[in-house]
Structures are given as structure tokens and as C-alpha cells.
Short mmCIF file of C-alpha atoms in Angstrom, two decimals:
data_model
loop_
_atom_site.label_atom_id
_atom_site.label_comp_id
_atom_site.label_asym_id
_atom_site.label_seq_id
_atom_site.Cartn_x
_atom_site.Cartn_y
_atom_site.Cartn_z
CA MET A 1 19.04 56.51 3.66
CA ILE A 2 15.97 55.23 5.27
CA THR A 3 17.11 52.74 8.51
CA PRO A 4 14.83 49.67 9.64
CA VAL A 5 13.05 49.94 12.66
CA ALA A 6 11.67 46.77 13.00
CA TYR A 7 9.66 44.06 11.27
CA LEU A 8 6.46 42.58 12.81
CA GLU A 9 4.24 40.15 11.49
CA ALA A 10 0.98 38.92 13.44
CA ARG A 11 -0.79 35.58 12.28
CA ASP A 12 -3.61 32.71 14.00
CA PRO A 13 -4.86 30.86 11.41
CA THR A 14 -8.13 30.64 13.63
CA HIS A 15 -8.91 33.27 13.29
CA ASN A 16 -8.20 34.91 9.89
CA VAL A 17 -5.37 37.12 11.45
CA HIS A 18 -2.15 37.50 8.75
CA ARG A 19 -0.37 41.05 9.45
CA ALA A 20 2.18 42.52 8.45
CA TYR A 21 4.09 45.48 10.23
CA SER A 22 7.44 47.69 9.22
CA ILE A 23 8.68 50.80 10.73
CA ALA A 24 11.41 52.93 9.20
CA TYR A 25 13.34 55.88 9.87
CA GLY A 26 15.60 58.60 7.97
CA GLN A 27 16.59 61.18 5.67
CA ASP A 28 15.34 61.68 2.58
CA LEU A 29 16.85 62.89 -0.09
CA PHE A 30 15.89 66.59 0.50
CA GLY A 31 16.92 66.49 4.05
CA ASN A 32 14.04 65.86 6.07
CA TRP A 33 12.44 63.47 8.26
CA VAL A 34 10.88 61.54 8.13
CA VAL A 35 9.21 58.00 9.07
CA GLU A 36 8.30 55.54 6.46
CA THR A 37 5.55 52.33 8.13
CA THR A 38 3.96 50.19 6.31
CA TYR A 39 1.33 47.53 7.42
CA GLY A 40 -0.98 44.83 5.78
CA ARG A 41 -2.90 41.30 5.59
CA ILE A 42 1.23 39.10 4.90
CA GLY A 43 1.24 38.45 1.09
CA SER A 44 -0.01 42.10 0.24
CA LYS A 45 1.29 45.22 -1.41
CA GLY A 46 -0.06 46.76 2.11
CA ARG A 47 -0.56 50.39 1.99
CA THR A 48 2.70 53.46 2.92
CA ILE A 49 2.53 56.25 4.48
CA VAL A 50 5.44 58.54 4.97
CA THR A 51 4.88 61.74 8.02
CA VAL A 52 7.66 64.01 7.74
CA VAL A 53 8.74 65.47 11.53
CA ASN A 54 11.57 68.40 11.54
CA ASN A 55 14.14 65.90 14.08
CA GLU A 56 14.99 62.99 14.71
CA ASP A 57 13.92 63.04 17.86
CA GLU A 58 10.55 63.42 16.02
CA ALA A 59 10.86 60.40 14.12
CA LEU A 60 11.95 58.89 18.01
CA LYS A 61 9.08 60.22 19.75
CA HIS A 62 6.74 58.70 16.61
CA VAL A 63 8.52 55.29 16.07
CA GLN A 64 8.42 54.85 19.65
CA LYS A 65 4.90 55.43 19.42
CA ALA A 66 3.60 54.06 16.64
CA LEU A 67 5.82 50.75 17.89
CA LYS A 68 3.74 51.37 21.47
CA ARG A 69 0.26 50.90 19.94
CA ARG A 70 1.58 47.57 18.62
CA GLN A 71 2.26 46.02 22.07
CA SER A 72 -2.51 46.84 22.41
CA ALA A 73 -2.64 44.02 19.21
CA PRO A 74 -4.43 41.34 21.21
CA LYS A 75 -6.41 43.55 22.50
CA ARG A 76 -7.83 45.26 19.69
CA ILE A 77 -7.14 42.01 16.68
CA GLY A 78 -6.87 38.41 19.02
CA VAL A 79 -3.19 37.90 18.91
CA ALA A 80 0.39 40.24 19.74
CA TYR A 81 2.14 41.01 17.67
CA GLN A 82 6.39 39.19 17.12
CA ILE A 83 9.15 40.45 16.25
CA ARG A 84 11.09 39.18 12.39
CA THR A 85 14.08 39.37 11.90
CA LEU A 86 14.84 39.52 8.01
CA GLY A 87 16.32 36.03 7.65
CA ASP A 88 12.85 34.57 9.47
CA LEU A 89 11.28 36.23 6.12
CA ASP A 90 12.80 33.09 4.18
CA GLN A 91 9.69 31.60 6.24
#
């Protein structure tokens, strides 16, 4: 079962930046450990990348590395990612 870890958004209407990023990890039906990363413009289908890893520890390391990369967003895209919860998604 895939467990969602984080859903992030970066918004800056003045610079036309509307990005979404989500990451989840868990085991698939065959028992393989996978990390699912979905990203793209808010409102679009986006792109999903599935990475197969050897165990849960590697999955968590992959998730941590990806989330650390999101912290550098202000330098790269000019706006920081904000954590959103499921209740925030209605807005």
C-alpha cells in the first residue's frame, strides 16, 4: 500500500508560477518497495515517476532527498513550496 508523505505547492501569480509536488512510498502488489513522485503545474495531470528501491530504508532516504531538494526552490524558481493538507485542497 502506498502511503502519502507530502503534498506541496509553490504559487506566485505575479511570476506565473503554479506548481504542485507530491511524494508517496510503500509496497506494490508484488511486495516491491516503490516511491511515487508526481509533479507539474497545478490543475494539470502532471508527471508521475515511480522509483523501485530495495527496502523501506532506501525508500525513506529517497523521500528525504527529494524533500530536501524542494527546499532549494526559492533559489531555482523564485518561490518556496508550502505544505498543503487534504483540507486545503478544496480551496
